[in-house]
PDB file of C-alpha atoms in Angstrom:
ATOM      1  CA  MET A   1       0.000   0.000   0.000  1.00  0.00           C
ATOM      2  CA  GLN A   2       1.351   3.400  -0.956  1.00  0.00           C
ATOM      3  CA  HIS A   3       1.997   5.836   1.887  1.00  0.00           C
ATOM      4  CA  ARG A   4       1.308   9.512   1.331  1.00  0.00           C
ATOM      5  CA  PHE A   5       2.551  12.319   3.489  1.00  0.00           C
ATOM      6  CA  PRO A   6       1.395  15.950   3.589  1.00  0.00           C
ATOM      7  CA  PRO A   7       3.952  18.660   2.851  1.00  0.00           C
ATOM      8  CA  HIS A   8       6.023  19.690   5.852  1.00  0.00           C
ATOM      9  CA  ALA A   9       5.016  23.331   6.173  1.00  0.00           C
ATOM     10  CA  ARG A  10       4.229  25.933   8.760  1.00  0.00           C
ATOM     11  CA  THR A  11       1.235  25.479  11.038  1.00  0.00           C
ATOM     12  CA  GLY A  12      -1.529  27.949  11.795  1.00  0.00           C
ATOM     13  CA  GLY A  13      -3.450  30.245   9.490  1.00  0.00           C
ATOM     14  CA  ARG A  14      -6.150  29.157   7.110  1.00  0.00           C
ATOM     15  CA  PRO A  15      -6.949  25.477   6.459  1.00  0.00           C
ATOM     16  CA  ARG A  16      -4.752  23.856   3.816  1.00  0.00           C
ATOM     17  CA  ASN A  17      -6.087  23.475   0.287  1.00  0.00           C
ATOM     18  CA  ALA A  18      -4.883  20.121  -1.065  1.00  0.00           C
ATOM     19  CA  ALA A  19      -5.526  21.103  -4.690  1.00  0.00           C
ATOM     20  CA  ALA A  20      -3.514  24.301  -4.280  1.00  0.00           C
ATOM     21  CA  ASP A  21      -0.657  22.421  -2.617  1.00  0.00           C
ATOM     22  CA  THR A  22      -0.563  19.913  -5.474  1.00  0.00           C
ATOM     23  CA  ALA A  23      -0.521  22.691  -8.082  1.00  0.00           C
ATOM     24  CA  ILE A  24       2.196  24.600  -6.221  1.00  0.00           C
ATOM     25  CA  LEU A  25       4.509  21.604  -5.831  1.00  0.00           C
ATOM     26  CA  GLU A  26       4.027  20.532  -9.440  1.00  0.00           C
ATOM     27  CA  SER A  27       4.675  24.093 -10.641  1.00  0.00           C
ATOM     28  CA  THR A  28       7.820  24.229  -8.494  1.00  0.00           C
ATOM     29  CA  ARG A  29       9.216  21.128 -10.176  1.00  0.00           C
ATOM     30  CA  GLN A  30       8.366  22.434 -13.651  1.00  0.00           C
ATOM     31  CA  ALA A  31       9.952  25.806 -12.934  1.00  0.00           C
ATOM     32  CA  LEU A  32      13.123  24.184 -11.630  1.00  0.00           C
ATOM     33  CA  VAL A  33      13.563  22.161 -14.809  1.00  0.00           C
ATOM     34  CA  GLU A  34      12.926  25.172 -17.034  1.00  0.00           C
ATOM     35  CA  LEU A  35      14.635  27.948 -15.039  1.00  0.00           C
ATOM     36  CA  GLY A  36      17.124  26.274 -12.724  1.00  0.00           C
ATOM     37  CA  TRP A  37      17.663  27.005  -9.050  1.00  0.00           C
ATOM     38  CA  SER A  38      19.147  30.497  -9.385  1.00  0.00           C
ATOM     39  CA  LYS A  39      16.285  31.910 -11.482  1.00  0.00           C
ATOM     40  CA  LEU A  40      13.450  30.197  -9.639  1.00  0.00           C
ATOM     41  CA  THR A  41      11.287  32.586  -7.599  1.00  0.00           C
ATOM     42  CA  LEU A  42       8.175  32.101  -5.512  1.00  0.00           C
ATOM     43  CA  GLY A  43       6.457  34.657  -7.709  1.00  0.00           C
ATOM     44  CA  ASP A  44       7.054  32.528 -10.792  1.00  0.00           C
ATOM     45  CA  VAL A  45       5.750  29.426  -8.996  1.00  0.00           C
ATOM     46  CA  ALA A  46       2.634  31.303  -7.853  1.00  0.00           C
ATOM     47  CA  THR A  47       1.901  32.449 -11.401  1.00  0.00           C
ATOM     48  CA  ARG A  48       2.290  28.939 -12.802  1.00  0.00           C
ATOM     49  CA  ALA A  49       0.124  27.442 -10.041  1.00  0.00           C
ATOM     50  CA  GLY A  50      -2.558  30.106 -10.396  1.00  0.00           C
ATOM     51  CA  VAL A  51      -2.380  31.211  -6.767  1.00  0.00           C
ATOM     52  CA  ALA A  52      -1.424  34.404  -4.952  1.00  0.00           C
ATOM     53  CA  LYS A  53       2.180  34.729  -3.831  1.00  0.00           C
ATOM     54  CA  THR A  54       0.911  35.215  -0.282  1.00  0.00           C
ATOM     55  CA  THR A  55      -0.507  31.678  -0.476  1.00  0.00           C
ATOM     56  CA  LEU A  56       3.025  30.323  -0.844  1.00  0.00           C
ATOM     57  CA  TYR A  57       4.405  32.423   1.992  1.00  0.00           C
ATOM     58  CA  ARG A  58       1.666  31.199   4.319  1.00  0.00           C
ATOM     59  CA  ARG A  59       2.837  27.638   3.669  1.00  0.00           C
ATOM     60  CA  TRP A  60       6.597  27.914   3.107  1.00  0.00           C
ATOM     61  CA  ALA A  61       9.146  30.304   4.582  1.00  0.00           C
ATOM     62  CA  GLY A  62      11.180  30.417   1.387  1.00  0.00           C
ATOM     63  CA  LYS A  63      12.388  28.742  -1.782  1.00  0.00           C
ATOM     64  CA  SER A  64      14.490  26.079  -0.086  1.00  0.00           C
ATOM     65  CA  GLU A  65      11.591  24.719   1.996  1.00  0.00           C
ATOM     66  CA  LEU A  66       9.287  24.739  -1.020  1.00  0.00           C
ATOM     67  CA  VAL A  67      11.731  22.816  -3.218  1.00  0.00           C
ATOM     68  CA  VAL A  68      12.404  20.211  -0.515  1.00  0.00           C
ATOM     69  CA  ASP A  69       8.681  19.530  -0.211  1.00  0.00           C
ATOM     70  CA  ALA A  70       8.356  19.356  -3.999  1.00  0.00           C
ATOM     71  CA  VAL A  71      11.087  16.689  -4.023  1.00  0.00           C
ATOM     72  CA  ALA A  72       9.642  14.867  -1.005  1.00  0.00           C
ATOM     73  CA  GLU A  73       6.310  14.457  -2.798  1.00  0.00           C
ATOM     74  CA  LEU A  74       8.086  12.630  -5.626  1.00  0.00           C
ATOM     75  CA  PHE A  75       9.892  10.292  -3.239  1.00  0.00           C
ATOM     76  CA  ASP A  76       6.592   9.456  -1.557  1.00  0.00           C
ATOM     77  CA  GLU A  77       5.651   7.713  -4.818  1.00  0.00           C
ATOM     78  CA  LEU A  78       8.131   4.924  -4.050  1.00  0.00           C
ATOM     79  CA  GLU A  79       6.559   1.659  -2.949  1.00  0.00           C
ATOM     80  CA  LEU A  80       7.902  -1.622  -1.636  1.00  0.00           C
ATOM     81  CA  PRO A  81       6.980  -4.354  -4.120  1.00  0.00           C
ATOM     82  CA  ASP A  82       6.192  -7.848  -2.875  1.00  0.00           C
ATOM     83  CA  ARG A  83       8.041  -9.967  -5.407  1.00  0.00           C
ATOM     84  CA  GLY A  84       8.308 -13.088  -3.279  1.00  0.00           C
ATOM     85  CA  SER A  85      11.808 -12.779  -1.852  1.00  0.00           C
ATOM     86  CA  LEU A  86      14.046 -10.234  -0.172  1.00  0.00           C
ATOM     87  CA  ALA A  87      16.406 -10.182  -3.145  1.00  0.00           C
ATOM     88  CA  ALA A  88      13.606  -9.570  -5.628  1.00  0.00           C
ATOM     89  CA  ASP A  89      12.054  -6.909  -3.387  1.00  0.00           C
ATOM     90  CA  ILE A  90      15.364  -5.030  -3.158  1.00  0.00           C
ATOM     91  CA  GLU A  91      15.867  -5.205  -6.906  1.00  0.00           C
ATOM     92  CA  GLY A  92      12.380  -3.778  -7.398  1.00  0.00           C
ATOM     93  CA  VAL A  93      12.994  -0.843  -5.059  1.00  0.00           C
ATOM     94  CA  VAL A  94      16.393  -0.125  -6.619  1.00  0.00           C
ATOM     95  CA  LEU A  95      14.915  -0.012 -10.114  1.00  0.00           C
ATOM     96  CA  GLN A  96      12.039   2.217  -8.954  1.00  0.00           C
ATOM     97  CA  PHE A  97      14.432   4.565  -7.188  1.00  0.00           C
ATOM     98  CA  ALA A  98      16.748   4.823 -10.186  1.00  0.00           C
ATOM     99  CA  ALA A  99      13.816   5.532 -12.509  1.00  0.00           C
ATOM    100  CA  LEU A 100      12.645   8.291 -10.172  1.00  0.00           C
ATOM    101  CA  LEU A 101      16.121   9.842 -10.048  1.00  0.00           C
ATOM    102  CA  GLY A 102      16.256   9.738 -13.832  1.00  0.00           C
ATOM    103  CA  ARG A 103      13.287  12.080 -14.139  1.00  0.00           C
ATOM    104  CA  PRO A 104      14.435  15.661 -14.941  1.00  0.00           C
ATOM    105  CA  GLU A 105      12.345  17.220 -12.177  1.00  0.00           C
ATOM    106  CA  THR A 106      13.736  14.867  -9.518  1.00  0.00           C
ATOM    107  CA  LYS A 107      17.329  15.192 -10.625  1.00  0.00           C
ATOM    108  CA  THR A 108      17.237  18.990 -10.886  1.00  0.00           C
ATOM    109  CA  ALA A 109      15.434  19.569  -7.602  1.00  0.00           C
ATOM    110  CA  LEU A 110      17.396  17.051  -5.546  1.00  0.00           C
ATOM    111  CA  MET A 111      20.812  18.214  -6.706  1.00  0.00           C
ATOM    112  CA  ALA A 112      19.826  21.857  -6.151  1.00  0.00           C
ATOM    113  CA  VAL A 113      18.694  21.431  -2.552  1.00  0.00           C
ATOM    114  CA  VAL A 114      21.619  19.177  -1.662  1.00  0.00           C
ATOM    115  CA  ALA A 115      24.042  21.794  -3.015  1.00  0.00           C
ATOM    116  CA  GLU A 116      22.298  24.564  -1.070  1.00  0.00           C
ATOM    117  CA  SER A 117      22.244  22.492   2.112  1.00  0.00           C
ATOM    118  CA  THR A 118      26.046  22.331   2.304  1.00  0.00           C
ATOM    119  CA  SER A 119      25.985  25.802   3.885  1.00  0.00           C
ATOM    120  CA  ASP A 120      22.488  25.731   5.387  1.00  0.00           C
ATOM    121  CA  GLU A 121      22.017  23.475   8.424  1.00  0.00           C
ATOM    122  CA  PRO A 122      18.222  24.085   8.759  1.00  0.00           C
ATOM    123  CA  LEU A 123      17.813  23.081   5.120  1.00  0.00           C
ATOM    124  CA  ARG A 124      19.929  19.965   5.715  1.00  0.00           C
ATOM    125  CA  GLU A 125      17.674  19.051   8.637  1.00  0.00           C
ATOM    126  CA  ARG A 126      14.560  19.578   6.510  1.00  0.00           C
ATOM    127  CA  ILE A 127      15.945  17.245   3.847  1.00  0.00           C
ATOM    128  CA  ARG A 128      16.650  14.680   6.563  1.00  0.00           C
ATOM    129  CA  THR A 129      13.144  14.817   8.059  1.00  0.00           C
ATOM    130  CA  SER A 130      11.102  15.364   4.886  1.00  0.00           C
ATOM    131  CA  ILE A 131      12.907  12.944   2.558  1.00  0.00           C
ATOM    132  CA  VAL A 132      15.435  10.664   4.266  1.00  0.00           C
ATOM    133  CA  ASP A 133      13.532   9.746   7.421  1.00  0.00           C
ATOM    134  CA  ARG A 134      10.257   9.330   5.550  1.00  0.00           C
ATOM    135  CA  GLN A 135      11.763   6.936   3.022  1.00  0.00           C
ATOM    136  CA  LYS A 136      13.272   4.706   5.699  1.00  0.00           C
ATOM    137  CA  ARG A 137       9.730   3.277   5.882  1.00  0.00           C
ATOM    138  CA  LEU A 138      10.692   1.130   2.872  1.00  0.00           C
ATOM    139  CA  VAL A 139      13.656  -0.396   4.703  1.00  0.00           C
ATOM    140  CA  LEU A 140      11.605  -1.078   7.836  1.00  0.00           C
ATOM    141  CA  ALA A 141       8.782  -2.681   5.859  1.00  0.00           C
ATOM    142  CA  GLY A 142      11.176  -4.747   3.740  1.00  0.00           C
ATOM    143  CA  ARG A 143      13.130  -5.996   6.718  1.00  0.00           C
ATOM    144  CA  LYS A 144       9.935  -6.952   8.581  1.00  0.00           C
ATOM    145  CA  ARG A 145       8.665  -8.854   5.554  1.00  0.00           C
ATOM    146  CA  ALA A 146      11.998 -10.669   5.173  1.00  0.00           C
ATOM    147  CA  GLN A 147      12.022 -11.571   8.864  1.00  0.00           C
ATOM    148  CA  ASP A 148       8.480 -12.941   8.567  1.00  0.00           C
ATOM    149  CA  ARG A 149       9.644 -15.083   5.645  1.00  0.00           C
ATOM    150  CA  GLY A 150      12.635 -16.312   7.659  1.00  0.00           C
ATOM    151  CA  GLU A 151      15.118 -14.701   5.279  1.00  0.00           C
ATOM    152  CA  LEU A 152      16.589 -12.419   7.943  1.00  0.00           C
ATOM    153  CA  PRO A 153      17.052 -13.075  11.660  1.00  0.00           C
ATOM    154  CA  PRO A 154      15.021 -11.039  14.167  1.00  0.00           C
ATOM    155  CA  GLU A 155      16.735  -8.134  15.902  1.00  0.00           C
ATOM    156  CA  PRO A 156      15.430  -7.991  19.473  1.00  0.00           C
ATOM    157  CA  ASP A 157      17.521  -4.959  20.445  1.00  0.00           C
ATOM    158  CA  PRO A 158      15.621  -1.847  19.202  1.00  0.00           C
ATOM    159  CA  ALA A 159      18.729   0.347  19.178  1.00  0.00           C
ATOM    160  CA  ALA A 160      20.680  -2.182  17.129  1.00  0.00           C
ATOM    161  CA  ALA A 161      17.709  -2.613  14.794  1.00  0.00           C
ATOM    162  CA  ARG A 162      17.585   1.153  14.177  1.00  0.00           C
ATOM    163  CA  ARG A 163      21.293   1.244  13.419  1.00  0.00           C
ATOM    164  CA  THR A 164      20.930  -1.620  10.975  1.00  0.00           C
ATOM    165  CA  ALA A 165      17.994   0.082   9.230  1.00  0.00           C
ATOM    166  CA  ASP A 166      19.973   3.311   8.922  1.00  0.00           C
ATOM    167  CA  LEU A 167      22.920   1.427   7.447  1.00  0.00           C
ATOM    168  CA  ILE A 168      20.766  -0.444   4.924  1.00  0.00           C
ATOM    169  CA  PHE A 169      19.142   2.799   3.822  1.00  0.00           C
ATOM    170  CA  ASP A 170      22.485   4.589   3.494  1.00  0.00           C
ATOM    171  CA  VAL A 171      23.996   1.777   1.437  1.00  0.00           C
ATOM    172  CA  ILE A 172      21.059   1.498  -0.982  1.00  0.00           C
ATOM    173  CA  ALA A 173      20.367   5.209  -1.347  1.00  0.00           C
ATOM    174  CA  GLY A 174      24.038   6.117  -1.540  1.00  0.00           C
ATOM    175  CA  ALA A 175      24.833   3.545  -4.201  1.00  0.00           C
ATOM    176  CA  VAL A 176      21.865   4.373  -6.418  1.00  0.00           C
ATOM    177  CA  VAL A 177      22.273   8.152  -6.113  1.00  0.00           C
ATOM    178  CA  HIS A 178      25.991   7.896  -6.896  1.00  0.00           C
ATOM    179  CA  ARG A 179      25.404   5.572  -9.827  1.00  0.00           C
ATOM    180  CA  THR A 180      22.676   7.699 -11.434  1.00  0.00           C
ATOM    181  CA  LEU A 181      23.579  11.286 -10.524  1.00  0.00           C
ATOM    182  CA  VAL A 182      27.351  11.245 -10.029  1.00  0.00           C
ATOM    183  CA  SER A 183      28.681   8.497 -12.309  1.00  0.00           C
ATOM    184  CA  ALA A 184      25.755   8.943 -14.716  1.00  0.00           C
ATOM    185  CA  GLU A 185      25.702   5.203 -15.381  1.00  0.00           C
ATOM    186  CA  PRO A 186      22.555   3.156 -15.990  1.00  0.00           C
ATOM    187  CA  VAL A 187      20.830   1.202 -13.248  1.00  0.00           C
ATOM    188  CA  ASP A 188      19.426  -1.726 -15.195  1.00  0.00           C
ATOM    189  CA  GLU A 189      18.248  -5.156 -14.064  1.00  0.00           C
ATOM    190  CA  ALA A 190      21.732  -6.640 -14.295  1.00  0.00           C
ATOM    191  CA  TRP A 191      23.251  -3.914 -12.113  1.00  0.00           C
ATOM    192  CA  ALA A 192      20.380  -4.117  -9.621  1.00  0.00           C
ATOM    193  CA  ARG A 193      20.858  -7.895  -9.372  1.00  0.00           C
ATOM    194  CA  SER A 194      24.626  -7.612  -8.831  1.00  0.00           C
ATOM    195  CA  PHE A 195      24.177  -4.873  -6.254  1.00  0.00           C
ATOM    196  CA  THR A 196      21.537  -6.894  -4.412  1.00  0.00           C
ATOM    197  CA  LEU A 197      23.794  -9.963  -4.233  1.00  0.00           C
ATOM    198  CA  LEU A 198      26.566  -7.813  -2.774  1.00  0.00           C
ATOM    199  CA  LEU A 199      24.188  -6.201  -0.273  1.00  0.00           C
ATOM    200  CA  LEU A 200      22.692  -9.504   0.873  1.00  0.00           C
ATOM    201  CA  GLY A 201      26.142 -11.020   1.294  1.00  0.00           C
ATOM    202  CA  GLY A 202      27.016  -8.109   3.520  1.00  0.00           C
ATOM    203  CA  LEU A 203      23.813  -8.461   5.511  1.00  0.00           C
ATOM    204  CA  ALA A 204      24.506 -12.142   6.142  1.00  0.00           C
ATOM    205  CA  ALA A 205      28.024 -11.335   7.296  1.00  0.00           C
ATOM    206  CA  ALA A 206      26.785  -8.475   9.504  1.00  0.00           C
ATOM    207  CA  ALA A 207      24.312 -10.789  11.229  1.00  0.00           C
ATOM    208  CA  GLY A 208      27.301 -12.891  12.321  1.00  0.00           C
ATOM    209  CA  PRO A 209      27.379 -15.501  15.051  1.00  0.00           C
ATOM    210  CA  GLU A 210      25.276 -13.439  17.464  1.00  0.00           C
ATOM    211  CA  ALA A 211      22.241 -13.810  15.221  1.00  0.00           C
ATOM    212  CA  THR A 212      22.822 -17.407  14.143  1.00  0.00           C
ATOM    213  CA  THR A 213      24.283 -19.130  17.201  1.00  0.00           C
ATOM    214  CA  SER A 214      21.786 -20.786  19.509  1.00  0.00           C
ATOM    215  CA  PRO A 215      22.040 -19.892  23.228  1.00  0.00           C
TER     216      PRO A 215
END
């Protein structure tokens, strides 16, 4: 089941208008592709979305917050496929993720906000909460499904389980982002399969004797 999340914006004021939010975020992505980060303004987004500029300022403090939420909405489209095995599930997510990163609006927006965040700690935190933390749901759901199948051992220590989930997310996201946006190489089925084999070998090794040795 697909999970949807509302944009992370300021509270208070008038009730949110879902149709306006959708139009604003879509217009933001279009403007980024056409104009680039430096020329993008909230006024241009408002004109494209058919709303008053004050509508944007009631929801977002500035351009950076707006673009992060526009990117986050795209990442919320990702789903965890049930393809019958952990390996197949990972391959499915990897291919989905790579296809999403290949879209001009995703690539332009993501690279712009990441570049801006290098000197903007609040923006970095917004990326973490609005995109990274939200997408860890896929890792948690995939691990739970694999544990139910008996493909992965249970992790009774919550702190250790969180660390493992963070590591899995970092490895998958880091590899796919680097492959598609930095190396500019294709993520096809063969690459996804090879990557998954490497990842699963690492997961088995990380589980180690503590997870496999009987008391």
